[in-house]
Tab-separated table of C-alpha atoms and ligand atoms in Angstrom:
chain	number	residue	atom	x	y	z
U	1	UNK	CA	24.307	6.030	8.016
U	2	UNK	CA	23.872	6.894	11.679
U	3	UNK	CA	23.427	3.924	14.011
U	4	UNK	CA	19.739	3.921	14.858
U	5	UNK	CA	19.829	0.791	16.941
U	6	UNK	CA	19.862	2.591	20.271
U	7	UNK	CA	17.396	4.360	22.458
U	8	UNK	CA	17.731	7.854	21.063
U	9	UNK	CA	14.789	9.496	19.330
U	10	UNK	CA	14.682	8.886	15.574
U	11	UNK	CA	14.263	12.088	13.570
U	12	UNK	CA	11.876	11.491	10.681
U	13	UNK	CA	11.438	13.750	7.653
U	14	UNK	CA	8.073	13.613	5.888
U	15	UNK	CA	7.905	14.355	2.152
U	16	UNK	CA	4.398	15.141	0.894
U	17	UNK	CA	1.677	16.430	3.189
U	18	UNK	CA	-1.524	15.724	1.315
U	19	UNK	CA	-4.147	13.641	3.154
U	20	UNK	CA	-1.890	10.595	3.482
U	21	UNK	CA	1.353	12.359	4.461
U	22	UNK	CA	-0.439	14.517	7.015
U	23	UNK	CA	-2.086	11.433	8.487
U	24	UNK	CA	1.286	9.653	8.770
U	25	UNK	CA	2.960	12.745	10.254
U	26	UNK	CA	0.199	13.144	12.858
U	27	UNK	CA	0.294	9.427	13.744
U	28	UNK	CA	4.079	9.493	14.120
U	29	UNK	CA	3.955	12.658	16.183
U	30	UNK	CA	1.226	11.460	18.557
U	31	UNK	CA	1.767	7.729	18.773
U	32	UNK	CA	5.460	6.916	18.669
U	33	UNK	CA	7.619	7.504	21.721
U	34	UNK	CA	10.859	6.722	19.922
U	35	UNK	CA	10.531	9.117	17.001
U	36	UNK	CA	9.796	12.728	16.217
U	37	UNK	CA	8.872	14.614	13.076
U	38	UNK	CA	11.984	16.687	12.427
U	39	UNK	CA	11.336	17.975	8.896
U	40	UNK	CA	8.499	18.459	6.466
U	41	UNK	CA	8.454	19.132	2.737
U	42	UNK	CA	5.542	19.794	0.411
U	43	UNK	CA	5.570	21.909	-2.762
U	44	UNK	CA	2.452	23.613	-1.380
U	45	UNK	CA	3.898	25.804	1.382
U	46	UNK	CA	0.500	26.279	3.054
U	47	UNK	CA	-0.028	22.531	3.348
U	48	UNK	CA	3.510	22.047	4.655
U	49	UNK	CA	3.083	24.639	7.403
U	50	UNK	CA	-0.295	23.171	8.417
U	51	UNK	CA	1.327	19.755	8.804
U	52	UNK	CA	4.232	21.299	10.679
U	53	UNK	CA	1.825	22.957	13.115
U	54	UNK	CA	0.203	19.570	13.752
U	55	UNK	CA	3.609	18.110	14.657
U	56	UNK	CA	4.942	20.587	17.180
U	57	UNK	CA	6.347	23.032	14.608
U	58	UNK	CA	8.721	20.740	12.698
U	59	UNK	CA	10.959	22.749	10.321
U	60	UNK	CA	9.651	23.081	6.756
U	61	UNK	CA	12.268	22.390	4.068
U	62	UNK	CA	12.464	24.080	0.673
U	63	UNK	CA	13.099	20.927	-1.342
U	64	UNK	CA	12.930	17.160	-0.794
U	65	UNK	CA	16.572	16.382	-1.577
U	66	UNK	CA	17.951	18.761	1.040
U	67	UNK	CA	15.581	17.136	3.561
U	68	UNK	CA	16.824	13.644	2.643
U	69	UNK	CA	20.484	14.691	2.793
U	70	UNK	CA	20.272	16.735	5.995
U	71	UNK	CA	22.471	15.178	8.704
U	72	UNK	CA	19.812	15.763	11.357
U	73	UNK	CA	17.352	13.475	9.547
U	74	UNK	CA	17.647	9.770	10.353
U	75	UNK	CA	14.769	8.314	8.332
U	76	UNK	CA	12.308	9.478	5.669
U	77	UNK	CA	8.606	8.898	5.031
U	78	UNK	CA	7.642	9.468	1.382
U	79	UNK	CA	3.976	10.303	0.738
U	80	UNK	CA	4.326	12.505	-2.342
U	81	UNK	CA	2.572	11.842	-5.701
U	82	UNK	CA	3.014	8.301	-7.068
U	83	UNK	CA	5.345	9.239	-9.933
U	84	UNK	CA	7.921	10.747	-7.520
U	85	UNK	CA	8.193	7.690	-5.228
U	86	UNK	CA	10.993	5.806	-7.001
U	87	UNK	CA	13.196	8.902	-7.465
U	88	UNK	CA	12.886	9.950	-3.812
U	89	UNK	CA	13.401	6.398	-2.549
U	90	UNK	CA	16.560	6.161	-4.646
U	91	UNK	CA	17.793	9.424	-3.098
U	92	UNK	CA	17.209	7.929	0.377
U	93	UNK	CA	19.198	4.831	-0.604
U	94	UNK	CA	21.981	7.031	-1.899
U	95	UNK	CA	22.031	8.805	1.486
U	96	UNK	CA	21.846	5.335	3.149
U	97	UNK	CA	18.734	6.297	5.112
U	98	UNK	CA	15.745	4.064	5.893
U	99	UNK	CA	12.627	5.050	3.982
U	100	UNK	CA	8.963	4.156	4.376
U	101	UNK	CA	7.580	4.825	0.908
U	102	UNK	CA	3.848	4.993	0.295
U	103	UNK	CA	2.580	2.595	-2.364
U	104	UNK	CA	3.208	2.225	-5.260
U	105	UNK	CA	6.978	1.953	-4.967
U	106	UNK	CA	7.177	3.137	-8.589
U	107	UNK	CA	4.928	3.711	-11.573
U	108	UNK	CA	6.972	1.603	-14.011
U	109	UNK	CA	8.747	-1.745	-13.816
U	110	UNK	CA	11.988	-0.038	-14.855
U	111	UNK	CA	11.859	2.411	-11.932
U	112	UNK	CA	10.906	-0.312	-9.439
U	113	UNK	CA	13.829	-2.422	-10.699
U	114	UNK	CA	16.193	0.542	-10.236
U	115	UNK	CA	15.189	0.765	-6.543
U	116	UNK	CA	15.653	-2.969	-6.082
U	117	UNK	CA	19.090	-2.852	-7.720
U	118	UNK	CA	20.220	0.119	-5.617
U	119	UNK	CA	19.147	-1.653	-2.419
U	120	UNK	CA	20.822	-4.901	-3.513
U	121	UNK	CA	24.039	-2.947	-4.170
U	122	UNK	CA	23.934	-1.651	-0.574
U	123	UNK	CA	23.343	-5.197	0.646
U	124	UNK	CA	20.848	-4.294	3.350
U	125	UNK	CA	17.144	-3.565	3.474
U	126	UNK	CA	16.407	0.123	3.968
U	127	UNK	CA	13.187	0.349	1.929
U	128	UNK	CA	9.751	-0.359	3.424
U	129	UNK	CA	6.585	-0.003	1.359
U	130	UNK	CA	3.260	1.210	2.764
U	131	UNK	CA	0.910	-1.634	1.888
U	132	UNK	CA	-0.958	-0.968	5.113
U	133	UNK	CA	-3.472	-3.813	4.803
U	134	UNK	CA	-0.661	-6.043	6.120
U	135	UNK	CA	-1.112	-4.213	9.440
U	136	UNK	CA	-4.914	-4.060	9.417
U	137	UNK	CA	-6.347	-6.172	12.281
U	138	UNK	CA	-9.144	-7.501	10.027
U	139	UNK	CA	-6.733	-8.605	7.308
U	140	UNK	CA	-4.241	-10.071	9.773
U	141	UNK	CA	-7.093	-12.097	11.345
U	142	UNK	CA	-7.740	-13.644	7.913
U	143	UNK	CA	-4.018	-14.291	7.450
U	144	UNK	CA	-3.748	-15.921	10.895
U	145	UNK	CA	-6.801	-18.118	10.233
U	146	UNK	CA	-5.107	-19.356	7.052
U	147	UNK	CA	-1.765	-19.872	8.812
U	148	UNK	CA	-3.421	-21.901	11.594
U	149	UNK	CA	-3.976	-24.688	9.057
U	150	UNK	CA	-7.535	-25.193	10.308
U	151	UNK	CA	-9.089	-24.062	7.015
U	152	UNK	CA	-6.987	-26.327	4.830
U	153	UNK	CA	-5.119	-25.130	1.763
U	154	UNK	CA	-6.192	-21.697	0.401
U	155	UNK	CA	-7.731	-22.026	-3.069
U	156	UNK	CA	-9.130	-18.601	-3.902
U	157	UNK	CA	-8.630	-14.980	-2.781
U	158	UNK	CA	-11.609	-12.683	-3.429
U	159	UNK	CA	-11.224	-8.928	-3.134
U	160	UNK	CA	-13.578	-5.968	-3.294
U	161	UNK	CA	-12.107	-2.463	-3.547
U	162	UNK	CA	-14.442	0.481	-4.023
U	163	UNK	CA	-13.839	4.225	-4.025
U	164	UNK	CA	-16.544	6.886	-4.005
U	165	UNK	CA	-15.083	8.900	-6.892
U	166	UNK	CA	-12.032	9.639	-9.024
U	167	UNK	CA	-10.725	12.628	-10.954
U	168	UNK	CA	-12.248	13.073	-14.414
U	169	UNK	CA	-10.188	11.344	-17.093
U	170	UNK	CA	-8.386	8.797	-14.905
U	171	UNK	CA	-7.274	5.822	-17.009
U	172	UNK	CA	-7.572	2.133	-16.269
U	173	UNK	CA	-3.751	1.987	-16.087
U	174	UNK	CA	-3.668	4.689	-13.383
U	175	UNK	CA	-6.358	2.884	-11.352
U	176	UNK	CA	-4.446	-0.385	-11.639
U	177	UNK	CA	-1.254	1.339	-10.478
U	178	UNK	CA	-2.665	3.482	-7.675
U	179	UNK	CA	-5.593	1.458	-6.317
U	180	UNK	CA	-5.347	-2.169	-7.457
U	181	UNK	CA	-1.755	-2.496	-6.209
U	182	UNK	CA	-3.280	-2.967	-2.746
U	183	UNK	CA	-5.309	-5.927	-4.023
U	184	UNK	CA	-2.343	-7.499	-5.791
U	185	UNK	CA	-0.344	-7.233	-2.569
U	186	UNK	CA	-3.280	-8.541	-0.511
U	187	UNK	CA	-3.671	-11.608	-2.759
U	188	UNK	CA	0.066	-12.440	-2.659
U	189	UNK	CA	0.290	-11.892	1.081
U	190	UNK	CA	-2.886	-13.762	2.093
U	191	UNK	CA	-2.356	-16.699	-0.288
U	192	UNK	CA	1.398	-16.789	0.354
U	193	UNK	CA	1.944	-17.357	-3.377
U	194	UNK	CA	3.236	-15.382	-6.352
U	195	UNK	CA	1.194	-14.326	-9.378
U	196	UNK	CA	2.089	-16.176	-12.577
U	197	UNK	CA	-0.663	-14.975	-14.983
U	198	UNK	CA	-3.251	-12.207	-15.069
U	199	UNK	CA	-6.427	-11.512	-16.996
U	200	UNK	CA	-8.129	-8.123	-16.707
U	201	UNK	CA	-11.338	-6.648	-18.117
U	202	UNK	CA	-12.534	-3.077	-17.631
U	203	UNK	CA	-15.721	-1.070	-18.175
U	204	UNK	CA	-16.608	2.589	-18.272
U	205	UNK	CA	-19.362	2.899	-15.670
U	206	UNK	CA	-21.158	5.945	-17.154
U	207	UNK	CA	-21.270	7.531	-20.627
U	208	UNK	CA	-20.440	10.999	-19.263
U	209	UNK	CA	-16.970	9.880	-18.086
U	210	UNK	CA	-13.831	10.271	-20.234
U	211	UNK	CA	-13.873	7.574	-22.968
U	212	UNK	CA	-10.444	6.250	-21.880
U	213	UNK	CA	-11.544	5.698	-18.287
U	214	UNK	CA	-12.048	2.114	-17.134
U	215	UNK	CA	-13.367	2.555	-13.613
U	216	UNK	CA	-14.901	-0.895	-13.097
U	217	UNK	CA	-12.155	-3.500	-13.322
U	218	UNK	CA	-12.316	-7.236	-12.934
U	219	UNK	CA	-8.900	-8.711	-12.212
U	220	UNK	CA	-8.143	-12.421	-12.298
U	221	UNK	CA	-4.880	-13.674	-10.854
U	222	UNK	CA	-3.518	-17.164	-11.432
U	223	UNK	CA	-0.999	-17.981	-8.744
U	224	UNK	CA	1.775	-20.485	-8.154
U	225	UNK	CA	0.725	-23.632	-6.240
U	226	UNK	CA	-2.539	-23.851	-8.186
U	227	UNK	CA	-4.592	-21.176	-6.451
U	228	UNK	CA	-6.343	-18.090	-7.797
U	229	UNK	CA	-7.473	-14.569	-7.017
U	230	UNK	CA	-10.269	-12.383	-8.299
U	231	UNK	CA	-10.889	-8.709	-7.491
U	232	UNK	CA	-13.565	-6.206	-8.323
U	233	UNK	CA	-12.019	-2.726	-8.315
U	234	UNK	CA	-14.728	-0.100	-8.808
U	235	UNK	CA	-13.662	3.449	-8.129
U	236	UNK	CA	-16.724	5.625	-8.873
U	237	UNK	CA	-19.491	4.103	-6.768
U	238	UNK	CA	-20.596	7.552	-5.464
U	239	UNK	CA	-21.469	6.199	-2.042
U	240	UNK	CA	-18.571	4.665	-0.148
U	241	UNK	CA	-14.974	3.570	0.279
U	242	UNK	CA	-15.035	-0.155	0.900
U	243	UNK	CA	-12.425	-2.913	0.950
U	244	UNK	CA	-12.689	-6.575	1.745
U	245	UNK	CA	-10.693	-9.739	1.243
U	246	UNK	CA	-11.824	-13.329	1.550
U	247	UNK	CA	-9.871	-16.560	1.465
U	248	UNK	CA	-11.762	-19.600	0.299
U	249	UNK	CA	-9.869	-22.654	1.515
U	250	UNK	CA	-10.413	-26.406	1.187
U	251	UNK	CA	-12.226	-26.713	4.535
U	252	UNK	CA	-13.493	-23.244	5.365
U	253	UNK	CA	-13.312	-19.557	4.584
U	254	UNK	CA	-12.166	-16.360	6.288
U	255	UNK	CA	-13.308	-12.883	5.284
U	256	UNK	CA	-12.577	-9.395	6.614
U	257	UNK	CA	-15.599	-7.604	7.991
U	258	UNK	CA	-15.953	-3.873	7.550
U	259	UNK	CA	-14.693	-1.986	10.596
U	260	UNK	CA	-18.161	-0.871	11.658
U	261	UNK	CA	-18.062	-0.250	15.356
U	262	UNK	CA	-21.523	1.129	15.910
U	263	UNK	CA	-25.012	0.238	14.787
U	264	UNK	CA	-26.742	3.576	14.213
U	265	UNK	CA	-30.524	3.980	14.517
U	266	UNK	CA	-31.699	7.240	13.041
U	267	UNK	CA	-34.202	8.774	10.622
U	268	UNK	CA	-36.327	5.627	10.422
U	269	UNK	CA	-33.307	3.451	9.538
U	270	UNK	CA	-30.951	1.054	11.289
U	271	UNK	CA	-27.487	0.584	9.832
U	272	UNK	CA	-23.720	0.990	9.812
U	273	UNK	CA	-21.748	4.097	8.919
U	274	UNK	CA	-19.756	4.004	5.702
U	275	UNK	CA	-16.617	5.992	4.941
U	276	UNK	CA	-15.812	8.240	2.017
U	277	UNK	CA	-12.098	7.390	1.955
U	278	UNK	CA	-9.464	5.047	3.355
U	279	UNK	CA	-8.030	7.203	6.149
U	280	UNK	CA	-10.553	6.397	8.904
U	281	UNK	CA	-11.236	2.736	8.190
U	282	UNK	CA	-7.504	1.984	8.041
U	283	UNK	CA	-6.394	4.291	10.885
U	284	UNK	CA	-5.391	1.369	13.139
U	285	UNK	CA	-3.393	-0.129	10.280
U	286	UNK	CA	-1.558	3.140	9.578
U	287	UNK	CA	-0.647	3.516	13.256
U	288	UNK	CA	0.525	-0.112	13.525
U	289	UNK	CA	2.572	0.356	10.351
U	290	UNK	CA	4.546	3.402	11.550
U	291	UNK	CA	4.974	1.927	15.031
U	292	UNK	CA	6.417	-1.242	13.532
U	293	UNK	CA	8.668	0.777	11.208
U	294	UNK	CA	10.100	2.861	14.058
U	295	UNK	CA	10.474	-0.191	16.276
U	296	UNK	CA	12.322	-2.024	13.503
U	297	UNK	CA	14.735	0.929	13.185
U	298	UNK	CA	15.397	0.963	16.940
U	299	UNK	CA	15.836	-2.770	17.308
U	300	UNK	CA	17.554	-3.530	14.000
U	301	UNK	CA	15.012	-6.270	13.177
U	302	UNK	CA	13.159	-6.457	9.838
U	303	UNK	CA	10.060	-4.343	9.221
U	304	UNK	CA	7.041	-6.680	9.277
U	305	UNK	CA	5.402	-5.063	6.258
U	306	UNK	CA	6.226	-4.959	2.572
U	307	UNK	CA	9.790	-4.724	1.263
U	308	UNK	CA	11.229	-3.258	-1.941
U	309	UNK	CA	10.846	-6.764	-3.416
U	310	UNK	CA	7.086	-6.684	-2.679
U	311	UNK	CA	6.883	-3.210	-4.226
U	312	UNK	CA	8.762	-4.417	-7.307
U	313	UNK	CA	6.658	-7.582	-7.703
U	314	UNK	CA	3.454	-5.571	-7.352
U	315	UNK	CA	4.672	-3.270	-10.137
U	316	UNK	CA	5.495	-6.295	-12.345
U	317	UNK	CA	1.988	-7.691	-11.804
U	318	UNK	CA	0.431	-4.231	-12.321
U	319	UNK	CA	2.250	-3.864	-15.668
U	320	UNK	CA	0.929	-7.294	-16.727
U	321	UNK	CA	-2.602	-6.222	-15.675
U	322	UNK	CA	-2.306	-3.026	-17.764
U	323	UNK	CA	-1.193	-5.077	-20.758
U	324	UNK	CA	-4.092	-7.496	-20.289
U	325	UNK	CA	-6.592	-4.628	-19.987
U	326	UNK	CA	-5.276	-3.098	-23.225
U	327	UNK	CA	-4.885	-6.296	-25.277
U	328	UNK	CA	-7.588	-8.558	-23.871
U	329	UNK	CA	-4.996	-11.334	-23.492
U	330	UNK	CA	-3.966	-13.558	-20.603
U	331	UNK	CA	-0.531	-12.152	-19.657
U	332	UNK	CA	2.234	-14.108	-17.902
U	333	UNK	CA	4.288	-12.551	-15.102
U	334	UNK	CA	7.931	-13.577	-15.449
U	335	UNK	CA	9.445	-13.249	-11.972
U	336	UNK	CA	13.046	-14.034	-11.180
U	337	UNK	CA	13.908	-16.015	-8.031
U	338	UNK	CA	13.428	-13.962	-4.853
U	339	UNK	CA	16.862	-12.314	-4.298
U	340	UNK	CA	18.725	-13.519	-1.208
U	341	UNK	CA	18.326	-10.136	0.516
U	342	UNK	CA	14.556	-10.719	0.746
U	343	UNK	CA	14.323	-14.501	1.050
U	344	UNK	CA	14.270	-14.548	4.872
U	345	UNK	CA	11.298	-12.171	5.026
U	346	UNK	CA	8.467	-13.825	6.948
U	347	UNK	CA	5.682	-12.310	4.865
U	348	UNK	CA	6.474	-13.432	1.305
V	1	LIG	C1	-5.081	4.801	-1.413
V	1	LIG	O1	-3.756	4.623	-1.089
V	1	LIG	C2	-5.847	3.691	-0.857
V	1	LIG	O2	-5.499	3.178	0.162
V	1	LIG	C3	-7.088	3.293	-1.497
V	1	LIG	O3	-7.454	1.989	-1.167
V	1	LIG	C4	-7.085	3.434	-2.959
V	1	LIG	O4	-8.347	3.173	-3.487
V	1	LIG	C5	-6.594	4.772	-3.389
V	1	LIG	O5	-6.662	4.873	-4.784
V	1	LIG	C6	-5.188	4.938	-2.894
V	1	LIG	O6	-4.628	6.141	-3.290
């Protein structure tokens, strides 16, 4: 792998230019001095060339593997569909290139474990995972309040995660993998503890939806050190994208507030704007995430966000949640000791 720990510009290839990949590409292009978008791939050529135009005309590649293996590319950002993440991340590890992979790291425990093993075999951390709430100023304020010690020991994490709508037919398992992974990561990160048992219940919110859909999920997490988490994940509320996280501690609480920056008075009403998706409310977090990633590549220090271990653990917990949803049972999460490669990470 090229030595990135100097002042030259890091050439980043972006794989996947849907809403998320295009947002990352634009943020990297506009906000980071030390990096440039040097390659784009998307199976939809129109989308790829639109993203390229946004980033100063970065070359569009014909396939993701030639992008990863191109000598001019120093680092890769993967924002393709969920079920391609593990395979593309493995290809980056094989090419010994740093990769920022959107969540989830994988869609099965087996694939997540394969990434972890490949990184362990290299003996250095090249994989970063895009759990962007770790960079969100509202979530980090809650984390800092807990770390200050002023609130006493955290007892309970409470999450709300709502989406306006989902594709017809989406299953509870897919919602747990794609959406609830954020909440699992948020609970681990804010409580500073691992999940040891899960209990999940799900409802179909309307009779006209596919019978296998479970779009209102209640997730209970029982953590190490005798604390707990509970999340409502409701993904068809028809009105808003909304996320919050609260820590209830022995002597106080801390909760994120929605990033509403203006009180709007209009049409006989006074209120706050709400967002249809996650891109605007988490824009600051996405920018902070890519800036930290690029800075970590320049300086050689660790990325402050989630590692392959966090991506793997989230997949382990997700698989337990899917089993609980399907069986109605309390399901244990059997985690091995944190491997040495990840044990010095400041963020669990
Ligand atoms: C997306 O990555 C998110 O950030 C949202 O919170 C989530 O609800 C959505 O399903 C994800 O794809």
